[in-house]
mmCIF file of C-alpha atoms in Angstrom:
data_model
loop_
_atom_site.group_PDB
_atom_site.id
_atom_site.type_symbol
_atom_site.label_atom_id
_atom_site.label_comp_id
_atom_site.label_asym_id
_atom_site.label_seq_id
_atom_site.Cartn_x
_atom_site.Cartn_y
_atom_site.Cartn_z
ATOM 1 C CA MET G 18 0.000 0.000 0.000
ATOM 2 C CA SER G 19 1.186 3.516 -0.793
ATOM 3 C CA SER G 20 1.949 5.747 2.165
ATOM 4 C CA LEU G 21 1.414 8.760 -0.110
ATOM 5 C CA GLU G 22 -0.596 8.915 -3.334
ATOM 6 C CA ILE G 23 -0.852 12.111 -5.409
ATOM 7 C CA SER G 24 -3.072 12.003 -8.499
ATOM 8 C CA HIS G 25 -3.321 14.626 -11.273
ATOM 9 C CA LEU G 26 -2.521 17.513 -8.940
ATOM 10 C CA LYS G 27 -2.828 21.034 -10.295
ATOM 11 C CA VAL G 28 -2.079 24.243 -8.401
ATOM 12 C CA THR G 29 -2.805 27.657 -9.845
ATOM 13 C CA LEU G 30 -1.686 30.895 -8.195
ATOM 14 C CA GLY G 31 -3.470 33.786 -9.858
ATOM 15 C CA LYS G 32 -3.403 32.921 -13.544
ATOM 16 C CA LYS G 33 -0.117 31.012 -13.313
ATOM 17 C CA LEU G 34 -0.104 27.204 -13.370
ATOM 18 C CA ILE G 35 2.454 26.116 -10.760
ATOM 19 C CA LEU G 36 1.827 22.340 -10.659
ATOM 20 C CA ASP G 37 0.604 20.766 -13.866
ATOM 21 C CA ASP G 38 -1.255 17.413 -13.691
ATOM 22 C CA LEU G 39 1.335 15.921 -11.350
ATOM 23 C CA SER G 40 1.078 12.334 -10.084
ATOM 24 C CA PHE G 41 3.424 10.678 -7.603
ATOM 25 C CA SER G 42 3.390 7.907 -5.003
ATOM 26 C CA LEU G 43 5.562 6.604 -2.159
ATOM 27 C CA ALA G 44 5.477 3.317 -0.256
ATOM 28 C CA GLN G 45 5.773 3.144 3.519
ATOM 29 C CA GLY G 46 9.337 3.868 4.655
ATOM 30 C CA GLN G 47 10.545 5.203 1.304
ATOM 31 C CA ILE G 48 12.480 8.458 1.054
ATOM 32 C CA ALA G 49 11.966 10.563 -2.063
ATOM 33 C CA ALA G 50 14.005 13.502 -3.312
ATOM 34 C CA LEU G 51 12.342 16.220 -5.371
ATOM 35 C CA LEU G 52 15.165 17.540 -7.549
ATOM 36 C CA GLY G 53 15.043 20.599 -9.745
ATOM 37 C CA PRO G 54 15.948 24.279 -10.130
ATOM 38 C CA SER G 55 14.373 27.130 -8.192
ATOM 39 C CA GLY G 56 10.862 27.893 -9.383
ATOM 40 C CA CYS G 57 10.076 24.419 -10.762
ATOM 41 C CA GLY G 58 7.363 23.738 -8.149
ATOM 42 C CA LYS G 59 9.179 21.635 -5.527
ATOM 43 C CA THR G 60 8.168 23.680 -2.482
ATOM 44 C CA THR G 61 4.646 24.243 -3.849
ATOM 45 C CA LEU G 62 4.239 20.469 -4.060
ATOM 46 C CA LEU G 63 5.499 20.085 -0.506
ATOM 47 C CA ARG G 64 3.130 22.784 0.763
ATOM 48 C CA SER G 65 0.230 21.170 -1.105
ATOM 49 C CA ILE G 66 0.962 17.857 0.601
ATOM 50 C CA ALA G 67 1.136 19.665 3.949
ATOM 51 C CA GLY G 68 -2.239 21.352 3.420
ATOM 52 C CA LEU G 69 -0.795 24.860 3.265
ATOM 53 C CA ILE G 70 -1.919 25.302 -0.349
ATOM 54 C CA GLN G 71 -5.242 24.150 -1.794
ATOM 55 C CA PRO G 72 -4.988 22.448 -5.192
ATOM 56 C CA SER G 73 -7.310 23.478 -8.011
ATOM 57 C CA HIS G 74 -7.531 19.873 -9.224
ATOM 58 C CA GLY G 75 -6.430 16.387 -8.175
ATOM 59 C CA THR G 76 -6.149 14.456 -4.934
ATOM 60 C CA VAL G 77 -3.700 13.744 -2.123
ATOM 61 C CA ARG G 78 -4.047 10.585 -0.030
ATOM 62 C CA PHE G 79 -2.168 9.386 3.030
ATOM 63 C CA GLY G 80 -2.701 5.620 2.917
ATOM 64 C CA ASN G 81 -6.474 5.182 2.688
ATOM 65 C CA GLN G 82 -7.220 8.693 3.924
ATOM 66 C CA LEU G 83 -8.179 11.362 1.402
ATOM 67 C CA VAL G 84 -6.663 14.596 2.747
ATOM 68 C CA SER G 85 -6.948 16.930 -0.225
ATOM 69 C CA LEU G 86 -8.967 17.541 -3.375
ATOM 70 C CA SER G 87 -10.221 20.706 -5.021
ATOM 71 C CA SER G 88 -13.354 20.942 -2.827
ATOM 72 C CA LEU G 89 -11.923 19.589 0.455
ATOM 73 C CA VAL G 90 -8.724 20.211 2.351
ATOM 74 C CA LEU G 91 -7.986 18.503 5.656
ATOM 75 C CA PRO G 92 -6.248 21.081 7.887
ATOM 76 C CA SER G 93 -2.491 20.697 8.292
ATOM 77 C CA HIS G 94 -2.683 19.956 12.015
ATOM 78 C CA LYS G 95 -4.926 16.948 11.315
ATOM 79 C CA ARG G 96 -2.679 15.373 8.680
ATOM 80 C CA LYS G 97 -0.239 13.760 11.101
ATOM 81 C CA LEU G 98 2.864 14.917 9.270
ATOM 82 C CA GLY G 99 6.141 16.531 10.202
ATOM 83 C CA TYR G 100 7.517 19.561 8.406
ATOM 84 C CA VAL G 101 11.178 20.604 8.535
ATOM 85 C CA PRO G 102 11.614 23.946 6.727
ATOM 86 C CA GLN G 103 14.826 25.610 5.637
ATOM 87 C CA GLU G 104 17.149 26.408 8.551
ATOM 88 C CA GLY G 105 14.874 24.604 11.019
ATOM 89 C CA ALA G 106 12.629 27.611 11.807
ATOM 90 C CA LEU G 107 12.547 26.948 15.549
ATOM 91 C CA PHE G 108 10.410 29.162 17.761
ATOM 92 C CA PRO G 109 12.973 31.629 19.196
ATOM 93 C CA HIS G 110 11.074 32.193 22.470
ATOM 94 C CA LEU G 111 10.887 28.466 23.291
ATOM 95 C CA ASN G 112 13.730 26.311 24.575
ATOM 96 C CA VAL G 113 14.771 23.042 22.943
ATOM 97 C CA ALA G 114 12.397 20.868 24.981
ATOM 98 C CA GLU G 115 9.468 23.216 24.332
ATOM 99 C CA ASN G 116 10.211 23.297 20.610
ATOM 100 C CA ILE G 117 10.283 19.498 20.414
ATOM 101 C CA ALA G 118 7.025 19.168 22.375
ATOM 102 C CA PHE G 119 5.220 21.933 20.493
ATOM 103 C CA GLY G 120 3.153 19.641 18.245
ATOM 104 C CA LEU G 121 2.049 17.257 21.004
ATOM 105 C CA ASP G 122 -1.636 17.719 21.834
ATOM 106 C CA ARG G 123 -2.055 18.605 25.512
ATOM 107 C CA SER G 124 -5.559 17.154 25.487
ATOM 108 C CA THR G 125 -4.154 13.781 24.391
ATOM 109 C CA PHE G 126 -0.828 13.560 26.241
ATOM 110 C CA THR G 127 -0.188 14.051 29.971
ATOM 111 C CA LYS G 128 2.700 16.242 31.102
ATOM 112 C CA ASP G 129 4.653 13.144 32.103
ATOM 113 C CA LYS G 130 4.099 11.571 28.674
ATOM 114 C CA ILE G 131 5.210 14.759 26.929
ATOM 115 C CA ARG G 132 8.385 14.830 29.059
ATOM 116 C CA GLN G 133 9.017 11.163 28.209
ATOM 117 C CA ILE G 134 8.583 11.726 24.459
ATOM 118 C CA THR G 135 10.799 14.823 24.591
ATOM 119 C CA LYS G 136 13.511 12.876 26.401
ATOM 120 C CA GLU G 137 13.303 10.084 23.813
ATOM 121 C CA MET G 138 13.612 12.583 20.968
ATOM 122 C CA LEU G 139 16.627 14.258 22.587
ATOM 123 C CA GLY G 140 18.297 10.857 22.791
ATOM 124 C CA LEU G 141 17.387 10.125 19.193
ATOM 125 C CA ILE G 142 19.103 13.317 17.943
ATOM 126 C CA GLU G 143 21.955 12.960 20.476
ATOM 127 C CA LEU G 144 21.305 16.275 22.216
ATOM 128 C CA GLN G 145 20.755 15.044 25.770
ATOM 129 C CA GLY G 146 21.302 17.880 28.226
ATOM 130 C CA PHE G 147 20.307 20.566 25.711
ATOM 131 C CA GLU G 148 16.631 20.738 26.724
ATOM 132 C CA ASN G 149 16.885 24.165 28.417
ATOM 133 C CA ARG G 150 18.959 25.868 25.725
ATOM 134 C CA MET G 151 17.406 28.493 23.497
ATOM 135 C CA PRO G 152 17.624 28.265 19.684
ATOM 136 C CA SER G 153 20.072 31.191 19.649
ATOM 137 C CA GLN G 154 22.474 29.051 21.703
ATOM 138 C CA LEU G 155 22.538 26.249 19.100
ATOM 139 C CA SER G 156 24.619 25.765 15.987
ATOM 140 C CA GLY G 157 22.913 25.481 12.608
ATOM 141 C CA GLY G 158 23.283 21.701 12.639
ATOM 142 C CA GLN G 159 21.850 21.443 16.153
ATOM 143 C CA GLN G 160 18.861 23.578 15.163
ATOM 144 C CA THR G 161 18.161 21.237 12.245
ATOM 145 C CA ARG G 162 18.331 18.231 14.574
ATOM 146 C CA VAL G 163 15.827 19.857 16.954
ATOM 147 C CA ALA G 164 13.508 20.675 14.039
ATOM 148 C CA LEU G 165 13.660 17.028 12.960
ATOM 149 C CA ALA G 166 12.923 15.855 16.518
ATOM 150 C CA ARG G 167 9.912 18.205 16.620
ATOM 151 C CA ALA G 168 8.699 16.672 13.352
ATOM 152 C CA LEU G 169 9.191 13.080 14.569
ATOM 153 C CA ALA G 170 7.707 13.618 18.050
ATOM 154 C CA VAL G 171 4.131 13.377 16.739
ATOM 155 C CA LYS G 172 4.913 9.996 15.089
ATOM 156 C CA PRO G 173 4.025 11.342 11.642
ATOM 157 C CA ALA G 174 2.795 9.375 8.656
ATOM 158 C CA LEU G 175 5.071 11.525 6.522
ATOM 159 C CA VAL G 176 8.006 13.912 7.055
ATOM 160 C CA LEU G 177 8.551 16.796 4.638
ATOM 161 C CA LEU G 178 12.041 18.326 4.464
ATOM 162 C CA ASP G 179 12.333 21.603 2.548
ATOM 163 C CA GLU G 180 16.071 22.051 1.858
ATOM 164 C CA PRO G 181 16.887 21.771 5.583
ATOM 165 C CA PHE G 182 20.665 21.573 5.036
ATOM 166 C CA SER G 183 21.072 24.444 2.560
ATOM 167 C CA ALA G 184 22.496 26.956 5.060
ATOM 168 C CA LEU G 185 25.195 24.633 6.390
ATOM 169 C CA ASP G 186 28.818 24.402 5.292
ATOM 170 C CA ALA G 187 29.737 21.485 3.017
ATOM 171 C CA GLU G 188 31.273 19.123 5.598
ATOM 172 C CA LEU G 189 28.577 19.660 8.242
ATOM 173 C CA ARG G 190 25.901 19.403 5.568
ATOM 174 C CA ALA G 191 27.111 15.986 4.410
ATOM 175 C CA ASP G 192 27.485 14.631 7.957
ATOM 176 C CA LEU G 193 24.114 15.919 9.188
ATOM 177 C CA ARG G 194 22.322 14.773 6.035
ATOM 178 C CA SER G 195 23.688 11.263 6.555
ATOM 179 C CA ASP G 196 22.603 11.269 10.204
ATOM 180 C CA VAL G 197 19.102 12.516 9.363
ATOM 181 C CA ILE G 198 18.576 9.944 6.601
ATOM 182 C CA ASP G 199 19.840 7.159 8.881
ATOM 183 C CA LEU G 200 17.430 8.321 11.576
ATOM 184 C CA LEU G 201 14.462 8.371 9.194
ATOM 185 C CA ARG G 202 15.313 4.881 7.948
ATOM 186 C CA ALA G 203 15.700 3.561 11.491
ATOM 187 C CA GLN G 204 12.197 4.869 12.276
ATOM 188 C CA ASN G 205 10.801 3.476 8.969
ATOM 189 C CA THR G 206 9.504 6.977 8.287
ATOM 190 C CA THR G 207 8.227 7.962 4.859
ATOM 191 C CA ALA G 208 9.828 11.259 3.835
ATOM 192 C CA ILE G 209 10.208 13.734 0.996
ATOM 193 C CA LEU G 210 13.352 15.850 0.672
ATOM 194 C CA VAL G 211 13.276 18.972 -1.499
ATOM 195 C CA THR G 212 16.665 19.847 -2.962
ATOM 196 C CA HIS G 213 18.361 21.441 -5.955
ATOM 197 C CA ASP G 214 21.592 19.552 -5.172
ATOM 198 C CA ARG G 215 22.008 16.566 -7.515
ATOM 199 C CA GLU G 216 24.460 14.741 -5.244
ATOM 200 C CA GLU G 217 22.185 15.192 -2.234
ATOM 201 C CA ALA G 218 19.244 13.716 -4.134
ATOM 202 C CA LEU G 219 21.180 10.706 -5.414
ATOM 203 C CA VAL G 220 22.834 9.834 -2.099
ATOM 204 C CA SER G 221 19.759 10.321 0.107
ATOM 205 C CA ALA G 222 16.734 8.886 -1.664
ATOM 206 C CA ASP G 223 15.093 5.630 -2.669
ATOM 207 C CA VAL G 224 13.175 7.532 -5.350
ATOM 208 C CA VAL G 225 14.364 10.627 -7.236
ATOM 209 C CA ALA G 226 11.741 12.774 -8.974
ATOM 210 C CA LEU G 227 13.177 15.331 -11.380
ATOM 211 C CA MET G 228 10.922 18.391 -11.689
ATOM 212 C CA ARG G 229 10.672 21.044 -14.387
ATOM 213 C CA GLU G 230 7.967 23.721 -14.798
ATOM 214 C CA GLY G 231 5.478 22.101 -12.443
ATOM 215 C CA LYS G 232 5.842 18.577 -13.804
ATOM 216 C CA ILE G 233 7.772 15.451 -12.843
ATOM 217 C CA ILE G 234 9.669 14.671 -16.041
ATOM 218 C CA GLN G 235 11.367 11.507 -14.757
ATOM 219 C CA GLN G 236 11.261 9.478 -11.570
ATOM 220 C CA GLY G 237 12.937 6.282 -10.456
ATOM 221 C CA THR G 238 15.736 4.924 -8.323
ATOM 222 C CA PRO G 239 18.909 7.061 -8.108
ATOM 223 C CA GLU G 240 20.719 4.475 -10.248
ATOM 224 C CA ALA G 241 18.000 4.522 -12.913
ATOM 225 C CA VAL G 242 17.657 8.290 -13.304
ATOM 226 C CA TYR G 243 21.447 8.726 -13.391
ATOM 227 C CA SER G 244 22.331 5.818 -15.672
ATOM 228 C CA THR G 245 19.293 5.755 -17.972
ATOM 229 C CA PRO G 246 17.906 9.280 -18.358
ATOM 230 C CA ILE G 247 14.919 9.480 -20.692
ATOM 231 C CA SER G 248 15.925 12.790 -22.275
ATOM 232 C CA LEU G 249 18.835 15.159 -22.633
ATOM 233 C CA GLU G 250 17.231 17.432 -20.045
ATOM 234 C CA THR G 251 16.988 14.703 -17.416
ATOM 235 C CA ALA G 252 20.541 13.566 -18.182
ATOM 236 C CA ILE G 253 21.884 17.039 -17.455
ATOM 237 C CA GLY G 254 19.583 17.462 -14.445
ATOM 238 C CA THR G 255 20.803 14.346 -12.638
ATOM 239 C CA GLY G 256 24.587 14.627 -12.918
ATOM 240 C CA ASP G 257 27.689 15.935 -14.650
ATOM 241 C CA ALA G 258 27.484 15.195 -18.355
ATOM 242 C CA LEU G 259 29.460 15.564 -21.552
ATOM 243 C CA VAL G 260 26.974 16.634 -24.230
ATOM 244 C CA LEU G 261 28.350 16.094 -27.721
ATOM 245 C CA ALA G 262 26.895 16.525 -31.171
ATOM 246 C CA ALA G 263 26.533 13.106 -32.787
ATOM 247 C CA ALA G 264 24.808 11.129 -35.514
ATOM 248 C CA LYS G 265 23.352 7.678 -35.944
ATOM 249 C CA MET G 266 24.944 5.939 -38.901
ATOM 250 C CA ALA G 267 23.295 3.800 -41.564
ATOM 251 C CA ASP G 268 25.941 1.092 -41.229
ATOM 252 C CA GLY G 269 25.235 0.173 -37.628
ATOM 253 C CA GLY G 270 22.743 2.469 -35.997
ATOM 254 C CA THR G 271 25.206 3.755 -33.381
ATOM 255 C CA ALA G 272 26.158 7.287 -32.453
ATOM 256 C CA TYR G 273 29.443 8.584 -33.805
ATOM 257 C CA LEU G 274 31.493 10.146 -30.989
ATOM 258 C CA PHE G 275 33.565 13.256 -30.434
ATOM 259 C CA ASN G 276 32.468 15.173 -33.543
ATOM 260 C CA SER G 277 34.897 13.256 -35.763
ATOM 261 C CA ALA G 278 34.243 13.029 -39.495
ATOM 262 C CA ALA G 279 31.680 10.274 -39.964
ATOM 263 C CA LYS G 280 32.372 7.345 -42.246
ATOM 264 C CA GLY G 281 29.107 6.616 -43.996
ATOM 265 C CA ALA G 282 25.693 8.174 -44.197
ATOM 266 C CA ALA G 283 24.152 9.805 -41.124
ATOM 267 C CA VAL G 284 20.511 8.797 -40.764
ATOM 268 C CA GLU G 285 19.710 10.845 -37.658
ATOM 269 C CA LYS G 286 21.437 13.779 -35.970
ATOM 270 C CA GLY G 287 21.313 14.650 -32.298
ATOM 271 C CA HIS G 288 23.444 14.561 -29.154
ATOM 272 C CA ILE G 289 24.985 11.936 -26.951
ATOM 273 C CA VAL G 290 25.469 12.154 -23.204
ATOM 274 C CA ILE G 291 28.519 10.620 -21.511
ATOM 275 C CA ARG G 292 29.196 10.717 -17.785
ATOM 276 C CA PRO G 293 32.732 11.982 -16.955
ATOM 277 C CA GLU G 294 33.665 8.730 -15.213
ATOM 278 C CA GLU G 295 32.748 6.702 -18.335
ATOM 279 C CA ILE G 296 35.729 7.991 -20.343
ATOM 280 C CA LYS G 297 38.973 6.059 -19.919
ATOM 281 C CA ILE G 298 42.230 7.896 -20.485
ATOM 282 C CA ASP G 299 45.684 6.422 -21.235
ATOM 283 C CA ARG G 300 48.858 6.934 -23.232
ATOM 284 C CA ASP G 301 48.320 4.225 -25.878
ATOM 285 C CA LEU G 302 47.357 6.225 -28.973
ATOM 286 C CA SER G 303 47.059 3.250 -31.335
ATOM 287 C CA LYS G 304 43.463 2.263 -30.566
ATOM 288 C CA ALA G 305 41.979 5.504 -29.344
ATOM 289 C CA THR G 306 38.383 6.564 -29.893
ATOM 290 C CA ALA G 307 39.792 10.092 -29.817
ATOM 291 C CA ILE G 308 43.124 11.800 -29.121
ATOM 292 C CA GLY G 309 43.527 15.085 -27.264
ATOM 293 C CA LEU G 310 45.761 17.290 -25.124
ATOM 294 C CA ILE G 311 45.381 17.706 -21.362
ATOM 295 C CA GLU G 312 44.665 21.373 -20.732
ATOM 296 C CA LYS G 313 43.553 21.374 -17.078
ATOM 297 C CA ILE G 314 43.746 19.132 -13.999
ATOM 298 C CA ASP G 315 41.474 19.745 -10.986
ATOM 299 C CA TYR G 316 42.726 17.494 -8.168
ATOM 300 C CA TYR G 317 40.351 16.569 -5.322
ATOM 301 C CA GLY G 318 42.438 13.970 -3.460
ATOM 302 C CA HIS G 319 40.316 10.855 -3.999
ATOM 303 C CA ASP G 320 39.923 11.666 -7.697
ATOM 304 C CA ALA G 321 40.490 14.385 -10.267
ATOM 305 C CA MET G 322 38.633 16.080 -13.102
ATOM 306 C CA ILE G 323 40.884 16.276 -16.163
ATOM 307 C CA THR G 324 39.949 18.539 -19.063
ATOM 308 C CA VAL G 325 41.128 17.262 -22.459
ATOM 309 C CA ASP G 326 40.970 19.313 -25.646
ATOM 310 C CA VAL G 327 39.753 17.165 -28.555
ATOM 311 C CA SER G 328 39.561 19.107 -31.828
ATOM 312 C CA GLY G 329 38.591 22.259 -29.978
ATOM 313 C CA GLU G 330 36.061 20.531 -27.707
ATOM 314 C CA ALA G 331 36.818 20.562 -23.959
ATOM 315 C CA LEU G 332 35.953 17.160 -22.480
ATOM 316 C CA LYS G 333 35.874 16.805 -18.693
ATOM 317 C CA ILE G 334 36.924 13.328 -17.541
ATOM 318 C CA ARG G 335 36.819 12.047 -13.950
ATOM 319 C CA ILE G 336 39.560 9.613 -12.992
ATOM 320 C CA PRO G 337 40.553 8.037 -9.653
ATOM 321 C CA GLY G 338 43.905 8.687 -8.046
ATOM 322 C CA PRO G 339 46.783 8.174 -8.011
ATOM 323 C CA PHE G 340 47.801 9.219 -11.533
ATOM 324 C CA ASP G 341 50.796 10.819 -13.240
ATOM 325 C CA PHE G 342 49.263 12.679 -16.187
ATOM 326 C CA VAL G 343 50.603 16.214 -16.734
ATOM 327 C CA LEU G 344 49.418 19.371 -18.458
ATOM 328 C CA GLY G 345 50.024 19.448 -22.218
ATOM 329 C CA GLU G 346 50.336 15.669 -22.512
ATOM 330 C CA LYS G 347 48.804 13.913 -25.532
ATOM 331 C CA VAL G 348 46.435 11.146 -24.429
ATOM 332 C CA SER G 349 43.940 8.705 -25.890
ATOM 333 C CA LEU G 350 40.315 8.499 -24.821
ATOM 334 C CA HIS G 351 38.015 5.482 -24.831
ATOM 335 C CA HIS G 352 34.281 5.562 -24.150
ATOM 336 C CA ALA G 353 33.522 2.754 -21.668
ATOM 337 C CA GLY G 354 29.852 3.427 -20.920
ATOM 338 C CA PRO G 355 26.454 3.089 -22.576
ATOM 339 C CA ILE G 356 25.466 5.068 -25.671
ATOM 340 C CA ARG G 357 22.815 7.618 -24.708
ATOM 341 C CA PHE G 358 21.646 9.183 -27.953
ATOM 342 C CA PHE G 359 18.942 11.841 -28.032
ATOM 343 C CA ALA G 360 17.748 12.908 -31.452
ATOM 344 C CA ASN G 361 17.507 16.603 -32.296
ATOM 345 C CA GLU G 362 17.362 17.792 -28.707
ATOM 346 C CA ILE G 363 18.745 21.157 -27.616
ATOM 347 C CA PRO G 364 20.690 20.954 -24.322
ATOM 348 C CA ALA G 365 18.905 22.772 -21.495
ATOM 349 C CA LEU G 366 22.047 24.436 -20.150
#
């Protein structure tokens, strides 16, 4: 059974269509990442799920419960969900314990039960002893942890995370993101993460949904959307990509690489997409798919991005370390990945 089921959702603000006939579903315990540029509708979708925006068409269901359609919206506080906005958004006048307990209904839970739940949540986020601190006394990462604990305290059917790590520095962001995802998985919590960071989406989610202009243009596992994009746009949207003009040839139906002069008749023109790690580089020039000169080396420790000039085209190639290539060296290139050919598409760069 789906934990979340969205069917043909449309949201119009004024005369502008923000979400356009969008359908999406998640099973219990799955984590989804909504990936796309600013303005594509990610946060509007999240707010529609939360009940903060009323759709003009379509339905939202939590399990068997219908929570939203154009003529009925179940209020947010009755949807049993947790919401973690950007930068945590803790109440500044409440301490950590009070922030965590904020969503617990006083008519349902006794004071002792609320204290017990709060203590459990503090242990879960590893902030025991912080209950009396104010938000201003916490780091950015600690504030995000408290916001997550507040969301989980009500035992939600669904947790919505709206770019909660965006304000953090790179190292803290990666560490906290890993901790949060591990925590959600340990609780078997269904969750949706909004992000414009491709790496964050791929590393965090069971399902990646790539959004453009109010629509989901591709969704699937991280491996599927990265390795088998359905269009040039989704290929570029899910990872680093070499986009090269190419043609399918009459003698074999394959794309001809690296803009070299084609031998035979071209039956279809378009572009191919190659991931940087799918190009192999070496010094044996005798059997090369292409030959070029190294013009730039960006070294990252565990690997490097090497830029090779091939007939005026700069190809970025990711290789693992250690290596001993040098600037200006002539090298051969071999394509070691799948052929992804898209006919007559214009790159959405």
